[in-house]
Amino acid sequence: MTYKAEYIWIDGTEPTAKLRSKTKVLADGAEPGLWGFDGSSTNQATGHSSDLVLKPVFVCPDPIRGGDHVLVMCEVLHTDMTPHATNTRAALAEVDERFAEQEPWFGIEQEYTFFKEGRPLGFPLGGFPAPQGGYYCGVGADEVFGRDIVELHLDRCLAAGLKISGINAEVMPGQWEFQVGPGGPLEVGDHMWVARWLLYRTAEEFDVAATLDPKPVKGDWNGAGAHTNFSTKAMREGYEPIITACEALADNAVEHVKHYGHGIEDRLTGHHETAPWDKFSYGVSDRGASVRIPWQVEVDKCGYIEDRRPNANVDPYLVTRLITDTCCSALEKAGQV
């Protein structure tokens, strides 16, 4: 007897990496092991030295094939077993281990947009729909587009055991969001990449493309982000560490924005519930700030913060590493651990 293992990895496409996958048939009882691939076909190697290695790091049930079949999230290594330059998970693992005692938690809100025949789902041929307003968390065939795909994707994420915690229709027609978390930095990153793969694979069955483009339609339409919620044990127990974390993000704002997804200047304009990409701010209940402190957090004097800057196309391994390193270093220095 055999089962199928779908190996999934992040390629070297620039400026935004893509997901790749291929199937390996394994004997029952055999664990998914190391596997090779042609890096010259994924923008990760040259033709004269193209062999790269897939190292399984997270395995979950395959909700599409069912049965004993599995999805296998992988890191990319060189043949000497060192991390490839595109392997952003390896660097996160080091930071995660260094600050594990602070118990960093994340929840990422992944926005995305469905496209069919070159336009967002719900956009009429050769024109535009009614202005945004009624689409957010809307109901009805005139305001919501793609719900059948979204519901199937949710069911599949749950069947895979991913930490998906909700879905909702977003501000623009054909635009949706799902949330992953709370969980640790590595866990949230692994679950988010697999959830993205399931999104693309599910939409494929409807002849629809799901895109993480941060500004899929120019003009007076909301962009697509990946708002990133963060806390540590100290932040969940007190308010001063929350302010320390916000100030640390302010001090490192330029470095973070640089790695928060290609095209961030098109989305973070100061309009459409964003702060300008080159100006950092934080505030209570302020969706026009770079970082929002939820109103309930101020009331309770403990909780979490929401970094509203990351693009929909951000690498979750990168954003969790940057926030963990920046905030946990500052909290450690301040003795707020």
mmCIF file of C-alpha atoms in Angstrom:
data_model
loop_
_atom_site.group_PDB
_atom_site.id
_atom_site.type_symbol
_atom_site.label_atom_id
_atom_site.label_comp_id
_atom_site.label_asym_id
_atom_site.label_seq_id
_atom_site.Cartn_x
_atom_site.Cartn_y
_atom_site.Cartn_z
ATOM 1 C CA MET A 1 0.000 0.000 0.000
ATOM 2 C CA THR A 2 1.120 3.558 -0.700
ATOM 3 C CA TYR A 3 0.174 7.155 0.022
ATOM 4 C CA LYS A 4 0.831 10.494 -1.701
ATOM 5 C CA ALA A 5 2.912 13.284 -0.154
ATOM 6 C CA GLU A 6 2.594 16.730 -1.752
ATOM 7 C CA TYR A 7 5.922 18.506 -1.149
ATOM 8 C CA ILE A 8 5.436 22.301 -1.004
ATOM 9 C CA TRP A 9 8.199 24.921 -1.043
ATOM 10 C CA ILE A 10 8.904 28.600 -1.648
ATOM 11 C CA ASP A 11 10.750 29.425 -4.862
ATOM 12 C CA GLY A 12 13.174 32.195 -5.825
ATOM 13 C CA THR A 13 10.885 34.352 -7.971
ATOM 14 C CA GLU A 14 11.471 38.080 -7.470
ATOM 15 C CA PRO A 15 10.219 40.470 -6.292
ATOM 16 C CA THR A 16 7.631 38.143 -4.724
ATOM 17 C CA ALA A 17 8.291 34.443 -4.248
ATOM 18 C CA LYS A 18 5.815 31.819 -5.450
ATOM 19 C CA LEU A 19 4.803 28.449 -4.077
ATOM 20 C CA ARG A 20 5.764 25.256 -5.893
ATOM 21 C CA SER A 21 4.760 21.661 -5.216
ATOM 22 C CA LYS A 22 5.193 18.126 -6.512
ATOM 23 C CA THR A 23 3.970 14.686 -5.503
ATOM 24 C CA LYS A 24 5.943 11.779 -4.090
ATOM 25 C CA VAL A 25 4.427 8.309 -3.683
ATOM 26 C CA LEU A 26 5.568 6.665 -0.455
ATOM 27 C CA ALA A 27 5.081 3.251 1.068
ATOM 28 C CA ASP A 28 2.684 3.067 4.004
ATOM 29 C CA GLY A 29 4.608 3.672 7.207
ATOM 30 C CA ALA A 30 7.423 5.570 5.479
ATOM 31 C CA GLU A 31 8.021 9.138 6.652
ATOM 32 C CA PRO A 32 8.428 11.927 4.086
ATOM 33 C CA GLY A 33 12.185 12.402 3.819
ATOM 34 C CA LEU A 34 14.628 14.616 1.960
ATOM 35 C CA TRP A 35 13.899 15.029 -1.738
ATOM 36 C CA GLY A 36 15.642 16.844 -4.572
ATOM 37 C CA PHE A 37 14.429 19.216 -7.277
ATOM 38 C CA ASP A 38 15.696 21.285 -10.200
ATOM 39 C CA GLY A 39 16.472 24.720 -8.790
ATOM 40 C CA SER A 40 17.231 26.126 -12.249
ATOM 41 C CA SER A 41 13.506 25.902 -13.029
ATOM 42 C CA THR A 42 12.448 27.760 -9.874
ATOM 43 C CA ASN A 43 14.855 30.741 -10.004
ATOM 44 C CA GLN A 44 16.976 29.168 -7.265
ATOM 45 C CA ALA A 45 19.994 27.759 -9.134
ATOM 46 C CA THR A 46 21.855 27.794 -12.432
ATOM 47 C CA GLY A 47 21.681 24.990 -14.967
ATOM 48 C CA HIS A 48 25.261 23.795 -14.430
ATOM 49 C CA SER A 49 24.622 23.177 -10.710
ATOM 50 C CA SER A 50 20.885 22.892 -10.312
ATOM 51 C CA ASP A 51 20.289 20.238 -7.636
ATOM 52 C CA LEU A 52 18.635 21.522 -4.463
ATOM 53 C CA VAL A 53 17.120 19.701 -1.494
ATOM 54 C CA LEU A 54 13.646 19.767 0.063
ATOM 55 C CA LYS A 55 13.646 19.225 3.830
ATOM 56 C CA PRO A 56 10.208 18.486 5.374
ATOM 57 C CA VAL A 57 9.438 20.752 8.344
ATOM 58 C CA PHE A 58 5.647 20.529 8.696
ATOM 59 C CA VAL A 59 3.301 17.714 7.685
ATOM 60 C CA CYS A 60 -0.511 17.773 7.794
ATOM 61 C CA PRO A 61 -3.395 15.806 6.271
ATOM 62 C CA ASP A 62 -4.139 16.520 2.613
ATOM 63 C CA PRO A 63 -7.818 17.614 2.617
ATOM 64 C CA ILE A 64 -8.039 17.501 -1.181
ATOM 65 C CA ARG A 65 -6.882 13.934 -1.774
ATOM 66 C CA GLY A 66 -8.165 12.720 1.590
ATOM 67 C CA GLY A 67 -7.323 9.326 3.041
ATOM 68 C CA ASP A 68 -3.791 8.986 4.367
ATOM 69 C CA HIS A 69 -2.359 11.495 1.889
ATOM 70 C CA VAL A 70 -0.412 14.455 3.312
ATOM 71 C CA LEU A 71 0.838 17.957 2.572
ATOM 72 C CA VAL A 72 4.522 18.512 3.354
ATOM 73 C CA MET A 73 5.856 22.043 3.862
ATOM 74 C CA CYS A 74 9.579 22.132 3.165
ATOM 75 C CA GLU A 75 12.666 24.256 3.599
ATOM 76 C CA VAL A 76 15.071 24.555 0.670
ATOM 77 C CA LEU A 77 18.685 23.489 1.278
ATOM 78 C CA HIS A 78 21.856 23.228 -0.753
ATOM 79 C CA THR A 79 23.247 19.732 -1.270
ATOM 80 C CA ASP A 80 25.656 20.365 1.633
ATOM 81 C CA MET A 81 22.543 20.758 3.833
ATOM 82 C CA THR A 82 23.031 24.499 4.451
ATOM 83 C CA PRO A 83 20.003 26.806 4.009
ATOM 84 C CA HIS A 84 19.444 28.259 0.548
ATOM 85 C CA ALA A 85 19.331 32.063 0.272
ATOM 86 C CA THR A 86 15.552 31.853 -0.297
ATOM 87 C CA ASN A 87 15.081 29.829 2.904
ATOM 88 C CA THR A 88 13.698 32.526 5.205
ATOM 89 C CA ARG A 89 12.383 29.930 7.669
ATOM 90 C CA ALA A 90 15.881 28.938 8.817
ATOM 91 C CA ALA A 91 16.656 32.472 10.019
ATOM 92 C CA LEU A 92 13.275 32.623 11.798
ATOM 93 C CA ALA A 93 14.032 29.343 13.602
ATOM 94 C CA GLU A 94 17.135 30.908 15.179
ATOM 95 C CA VAL A 95 15.205 33.961 16.421
ATOM 96 C CA ASP A 96 12.309 31.802 17.611
ATOM 97 C CA GLU A 97 14.685 29.689 19.705
ATOM 98 C CA ARG A 98 16.477 32.726 21.140
ATOM 99 C CA PHE A 99 13.278 34.343 22.434
ATOM 100 C CA ALA A 100 11.202 31.225 23.171
ATOM 101 C CA GLU A 101 10.992 32.048 26.890
ATOM 102 C CA GLN A 102 9.086 35.265 26.068
ATOM 103 C CA GLU A 103 6.375 33.140 24.390
ATOM 104 C CA PRO A 104 5.757 35.307 21.282
ATOM 105 C CA TRP A 105 2.369 34.731 19.662
ATOM 106 C CA PHE A 106 1.123 35.825 16.260
ATOM 107 C CA GLY A 107 -2.144 36.043 14.372
ATOM 108 C CA ILE A 108 -1.982 37.067 10.699
ATOM 109 C CA GLU A 109 -4.973 38.419 8.758
ATOM 110 C CA GLN A 110 -4.426 37.347 5.147
ATOM 111 C CA GLU A 111 -6.302 39.443 2.590
ATOM 112 C CA TYR A 112 -6.453 38.322 -1.046
ATOM 113 C CA THR A 113 -8.378 38.988 -4.251
ATOM 114 C CA PHE A 114 -10.023 36.603 -6.713
ATOM 115 C CA PHE A 115 -9.434 37.292 -10.409
ATOM 116 C CA LYS A 116 -11.181 35.759 -13.422
ATOM 117 C CA GLU A 117 -10.569 36.671 -17.049
ATOM 118 C CA GLY A 118 -8.240 39.503 -16.084
ATOM 119 C CA ARG A 119 -10.487 41.368 -13.637
ATOM 120 C CA PRO A 120 -11.502 40.998 -9.986
ATOM 121 C CA LEU A 121 -14.409 38.655 -9.397
ATOM 122 C CA GLY A 122 -17.564 40.810 -9.335
ATOM 123 C CA PHE A 123 -16.189 43.541 -11.610
ATOM 124 C CA PRO A 124 -18.352 43.911 -14.751
ATOM 125 C CA LEU A 125 -16.764 43.504 -18.166
ATOM 126 C CA GLY A 126 -15.264 46.808 -19.308
ATOM 127 C CA GLY A 127 -16.344 48.806 -16.234
ATOM 128 C CA PHE A 128 -16.475 49.121 -12.484
ATOM 129 C CA PRO A 129 -18.972 48.028 -9.821
ATOM 130 C CA ALA A 130 -20.609 50.352 -7.305
ATOM 131 C CA PRO A 131 -18.116 52.096 -4.995
ATOM 132 C CA GLN A 132 -16.806 50.147 -2.043
ATOM 133 C CA GLY A 133 -18.839 50.268 1.125
ATOM 134 C CA GLY A 134 -21.407 47.483 1.108
ATOM 135 C CA TYR A 135 -19.067 44.663 0.197
ATOM 136 C CA TYR A 136 -17.278 44.368 3.562
ATOM 137 C CA CYS A 137 -18.808 41.413 5.439
ATOM 138 C CA GLY A 138 -21.649 41.684 2.945
ATOM 139 C CA VAL A 139 -24.348 39.221 2.004
ATOM 140 C CA GLY A 140 -26.203 38.744 -1.275
ATOM 141 C CA ALA A 141 -25.235 37.930 -4.852
ATOM 142 C CA ASP A 142 -24.928 41.634 -5.722
ATOM 143 C CA GLU A 143 -22.289 42.264 -3.044
ATOM 144 C CA VAL A 144 -20.420 38.996 -2.424
ATOM 145 C CA PHE A 145 -18.421 37.087 -5.040
ATOM 146 C CA GLY A 146 -16.575 33.811 -4.606
ATOM 147 C CA ARG A 147 -18.146 32.594 -1.375
ATOM 148 C CA ASP A 148 -18.267 28.987 -2.625
ATOM 149 C CA ILE A 149 -14.479 29.000 -3.035
ATOM 150 C CA VAL A 150 -13.963 30.657 0.350
ATOM 151 C CA GLU A 151 -16.145 28.184 2.231
ATOM 152 C CA LEU A 152 -14.436 25.202 0.609
ATOM 153 C CA HIS A 153 -11.026 26.678 1.418
ATOM 154 C CA LEU A 154 -12.039 27.137 5.063
ATOM 155 C CA ASP A 155 -13.274 23.546 5.305
ATOM 156 C CA ARG A 156 -10.055 22.266 3.796
ATOM 157 C CA CYS A 157 -7.867 24.296 6.158
ATOM 158 C CA LEU A 158 -9.823 22.925 9.120
ATOM 159 C CA ALA A 159 -9.559 19.369 7.775
ATOM 160 C CA ALA A 160 -5.795 19.865 7.434
ATOM 161 C CA GLY A 161 -5.589 20.886 11.097
ATOM 162 C CA LEU A 162 -4.376 24.388 10.339
ATOM 163 C CA LYS A 163 -4.856 27.134 12.918
ATOM 164 C CA ILE A 164 -7.328 29.072 10.788
ATOM 165 C CA SER A 165 -9.524 31.190 13.039
ATOM 166 C CA GLY A 166 -11.957 32.981 10.719
ATOM 167 C CA ILE A 167 -12.933 34.392 7.317
ATOM 168 C CA ASN A 168 -14.734 37.480 6.044
ATOM 169 C CA ALA A 169 -15.532 39.343 2.831
ATOM 170 C CA GLU A 170 -13.401 42.460 2.442
ATOM 171 C CA VAL A 171 -13.961 46.024 1.245
ATOM 172 C CA MET A 172 -13.558 45.465 -2.516
ATOM 173 C CA PRO A 173 -15.621 43.021 -4.614
ATOM 174 C CA GLY A 174 -13.850 39.675 -4.971
ATOM 175 C CA GLN A 175 -11.624 40.484 -2.001
ATOM 176 C CA TRP A 176 -11.581 38.236 1.076
ATOM 177 C CA GLU A 177 -9.627 37.562 4.230
ATOM 178 C CA PHE A 178 -8.758 34.566 6.374
ATOM 179 C CA GLN A 179 -6.958 34.613 9.694
ATOM 180 C CA VAL A 180 -4.303 32.198 10.967
ATOM 181 C CA GLY A 181 -3.353 32.024 14.646
ATOM 182 C CA PRO A 182 -2.745 32.520 17.423
ATOM 183 C CA GLY A 183 0.456 30.533 17.433
ATOM 184 C CA GLY A 184 4.207 30.771 17.688
ATOM 185 C CA PRO A 185 6.318 32.366 14.931
ATOM 186 C CA LEU A 186 7.267 29.125 13.157
ATOM 187 C CA GLU A 187 3.834 27.572 13.593
ATOM 188 C CA VAL A 188 1.989 30.561 12.155
ATOM 189 C CA GLY A 189 4.434 30.807 9.252
ATOM 190 C CA ASP A 190 4.103 27.123 8.362
ATOM 191 C CA HIS A 191 0.315 27.160 8.654
ATOM 192 C CA MET A 192 0.025 30.368 6.609
ATOM 193 C CA TRP A 193 2.117 29.053 3.715
ATOM 194 C CA VAL A 194 0.089 25.822 3.581
ATOM 195 C CA ALA A 195 -3.175 27.806 3.820
ATOM 196 C CA ARG A 196 -2.026 29.923 0.873
ATOM 197 C CA TRP A 197 -1.237 26.781 -1.129
ATOM 198 C CA LEU A 198 -4.696 25.409 -0.354
ATOM 199 C CA LEU A 199 -6.226 28.734 -1.419
ATOM 200 C CA TYR A 200 -4.518 28.669 -4.816
ATOM 201 C CA ARG A 201 -5.282 24.981 -5.297
ATOM 202 C CA THR A 202 -8.947 25.389 -4.331
ATOM 203 C CA ALA A 203 -9.513 28.439 -6.547
ATOM 204 C CA GLU A 204 -7.892 26.528 -9.410
ATOM 205 C CA GLU A 205 -10.826 24.100 -9.357
ATOM 206 C CA PHE A 206 -13.180 27.026 -10.109
ATOM 207 C CA ASP A 207 -10.952 28.418 -12.887
ATOM 208 C CA VAL A 208 -10.282 31.432 -10.664
ATOM 209 C CA ALA A 209 -6.919 32.895 -9.633
ATOM 210 C CA ALA A 210 -6.266 34.092 -6.085
ATOM 211 C CA THR A 211 -3.726 36.917 -5.897
ATOM 212 C CA LEU A 212 -1.881 38.550 -3.009
ATOM 213 C CA ASP A 213 -1.261 41.729 -5.005
ATOM 214 C CA PRO A 214 -1.212 44.558 -2.411
ATOM 215 C CA LYS A 215 -2.979 46.991 -4.761
ATOM 216 C CA PRO A 216 -4.921 44.853 -7.248
ATOM 217 C CA VAL A 217 -6.992 47.795 -8.543
ATOM 218 C CA LYS A 218 -5.609 51.324 -8.759
ATOM 219 C CA GLY A 219 -7.669 54.293 -7.615
ATOM 220 C CA ASP A 220 -10.253 54.545 -4.845
ATOM 221 C CA TRP A 221 -10.170 50.907 -3.798
ATOM 222 C CA ASN A 222 -8.656 49.337 -0.704
ATOM 223 C CA GLY A 223 -5.418 47.435 -1.097
ATOM 224 C CA ALA A 224 -4.747 43.998 0.371
ATOM 225 C CA GLY A 225 -2.704 43.565 3.527
ATOM 226 C CA ALA A 226 -1.615 40.969 6.036
ATOM 227 C CA HIS A 227 -2.234 42.747 9.334
ATOM 228 C CA THR A 228 -0.024 41.038 11.886
ATOM 229 C CA ASN A 229 -1.117 40.752 15.515
ATOM 230 C CA PHE A 230 1.632 40.185 18.080
ATOM 231 C CA SER A 231 2.095 39.681 21.791
ATOM 232 C CA THR A 232 4.496 38.195 24.305
ATOM 233 C CA LYS A 233 3.778 36.774 27.745
ATOM 234 C CA ALA A 234 4.700 40.140 29.298
ATOM 235 C CA MET A 235 2.417 42.044 26.896
ATOM 236 C CA ARG A 236 -0.449 39.705 27.697
ATOM 237 C CA GLU A 237 0.050 40.532 31.374
ATOM 238 C CA GLY A 238 0.782 44.270 31.347
ATOM 239 C CA TYR A 239 0.532 47.539 29.400
ATOM 240 C CA GLU A 240 4.050 48.948 29.717
ATOM 241 C CA PRO A 241 5.547 46.155 27.580
ATOM 242 C CA ILE A 242 2.990 47.010 24.874
ATOM 243 C CA ILE A 243 4.288 50.584 24.705
ATOM 244 C CA THR A 244 7.876 49.297 24.713
ATOM 245 C CA ALA A 245 7.069 47.085 21.726
ATOM 246 C CA CYS A 246 5.464 49.984 19.832
ATOM 247 C CA GLU A 247 8.443 52.243 20.470
ATOM 248 C CA ALA A 248 10.812 49.507 19.308
ATOM 249 C CA LEU A 249 8.865 49.163 16.071
ATOM 250 C CA ALA A 250 9.104 52.936 15.632
ATOM 251 C CA ASP A 251 12.888 52.783 16.002
ATOM 252 C CA ASN A 252 13.125 50.056 13.354
ATOM 253 C CA ALA A 253 10.356 51.244 11.028
ATOM 254 C CA VAL A 254 12.477 51.627 7.884
ATOM 255 C CA GLU A 255 14.004 48.146 8.147
ATOM 256 C CA HIS A 256 10.599 46.534 8.640
ATOM 257 C CA VAL A 257 8.837 48.298 5.774
ATOM 258 C CA LYS A 258 11.660 47.273 3.440
ATOM 259 C CA HIS A 259 10.741 43.619 4.020
ATOM 260 C CA TYR A 260 6.955 43.917 4.380
ATOM 261 C CA GLY A 261 6.183 43.042 0.751
ATOM 262 C CA HIS A 262 6.862 44.389 -2.726
ATOM 263 C CA GLY A 263 4.692 47.353 -3.762
ATOM 264 C CA ILE A 264 4.155 48.632 -0.241
ATOM 265 C CA GLU A 265 4.320 52.254 -1.394
ATOM 266 C CA ASP A 266 1.261 51.674 -3.600
ATOM 267 C CA ARG A 267 -0.785 50.426 -0.643
ATOM 268 C CA LEU A 268 0.453 52.459 2.335
ATOM 269 C CA THR A 269 -0.574 55.875 1.044
ATOM 270 C CA GLY A 270 -2.248 57.376 4.094
ATOM 271 C CA HIS A 271 -5.655 56.591 2.590
ATOM 272 C CA HIS A 272 -7.913 53.523 2.660
ATOM 273 C CA GLU A 273 -7.207 52.741 6.328
ATOM 274 C CA THR A 274 -3.424 52.966 6.033
ATOM 275 C CA ALA A 275 -0.638 55.153 7.370
ATOM 276 C CA PRO A 276 1.959 56.491 4.889
ATOM 277 C CA TRP A 277 4.700 53.925 4.294
ATOM 278 C CA ASP A 278 7.459 56.395 5.278
ATOM 279 C CA LYS A 279 5.833 57.729 8.471
ATOM 280 C CA PHE A 280 5.466 55.587 11.575
ATOM 281 C CA SER A 281 2.676 56.076 14.106
ATOM 282 C CA TYR A 282 0.823 54.069 16.713
ATOM 283 C CA GLY A 283 -2.413 54.712 18.549
ATOM 284 C CA VAL A 284 -5.364 53.222 20.344
ATOM 285 C CA SER A 285 -8.207 52.036 18.069
ATOM 286 C CA ASP A 286 -6.567 53.848 15.126
ATOM 287 C CA ARG A 287 -6.805 51.988 11.814
ATOM 288 C CA GLY A 288 -5.007 54.868 10.161
ATOM 289 C CA ALA A 289 -1.895 54.235 12.264
ATOM 290 C CA SER A 290 1.053 52.005 11.403
ATOM 291 C CA VAL A 291 0.427 50.007 14.570
ATOM 292 C CA ARG A 292 -2.953 49.825 16.297
ATOM 293 C CA ILE A 293 -3.500 49.157 19.986
ATOM 294 C CA PRO A 294 -7.034 47.722 20.228
ATOM 295 C CA TRP A 295 -9.322 49.722 22.508
ATOM 296 C CA GLN A 296 -9.964 46.703 24.721
ATOM 297 C CA VAL A 297 -6.220 46.357 25.274
ATOM 298 C CA GLU A 298 -6.049 49.887 26.662
ATOM 299 C CA VAL A 299 -9.047 49.171 28.881
ATOM 300 C CA ASP A 300 -7.623 45.875 30.166
ATOM 301 C CA LYS A 301 -4.060 47.245 30.314
ATOM 302 C CA CYS A 302 -2.749 44.103 28.649
ATOM 303 C CA GLY A 303 -3.087 42.186 25.391
ATOM 304 C CA TYR A 304 -1.547 42.599 21.931
ATOM 305 C CA ILE A 305 -0.748 45.035 19.124
ATOM 306 C CA GLU A 306 -1.607 44.990 15.414
ATOM 307 C CA ASP A 307 1.062 45.918 12.874
ATOM 308 C CA ARG A 308 -1.072 47.123 9.946
ATOM 309 C CA ARG A 309 1.816 47.685 7.530
ATOM 310 C CA PRO A 310 2.594 44.212 6.072
ATOM 311 C CA ASN A 311 1.355 43.648 2.521
ATOM 312 C CA ALA A 312 -0.778 40.689 1.536
ATOM 313 C CA ASN A 313 2.279 39.361 -0.333
ATOM 314 C CA VAL A 314 4.591 39.502 2.707
ATOM 315 C CA ASP A 315 6.599 36.402 3.597
ATOM 316 C CA PRO A 316 5.132 35.290 6.966
ATOM 317 C CA TYR A 317 8.520 33.879 8.000
ATOM 318 C CA LEU A 318 10.063 37.304 7.444
ATOM 319 C CA VAL A 319 7.415 39.368 9.218
ATOM 320 C CA THR A 320 7.330 37.115 12.286
ATOM 321 C CA ARG A 321 11.135 37.110 12.490
ATOM 322 C CA LEU A 322 11.421 40.887 12.250
ATOM 323 C CA ILE A 323 8.709 41.605 14.814
ATOM 324 C CA THR A 324 9.948 38.942 17.232
ATOM 325 C CA ASP A 325 13.549 40.124 17.011
ATOM 326 C CA THR A 326 12.710 43.834 17.294
ATOM 327 C CA CYS A 327 10.140 43.645 20.073
ATOM 328 C CA CYS A 328 11.619 40.839 22.148
ATOM 329 C CA SER A 329 15.076 42.442 22.055
ATOM 330 C CA ALA A 330 13.589 45.707 23.354
ATOM 331 C CA LEU A 331 11.556 43.957 26.045
ATOM 332 C CA GLU A 332 14.621 42.004 27.148
ATOM 333 C CA LYS A 333 16.673 45.207 27.325
ATOM 334 C CA ALA A 334 13.918 46.895 29.354
ATOM 335 C CA GLY A 335 13.666 43.943 31.731
ATOM 336 C CA GLN A 336 10.023 43.437 30.738
ATOM 337 C CA VAL A 337 10.053 39.705 30.179
#
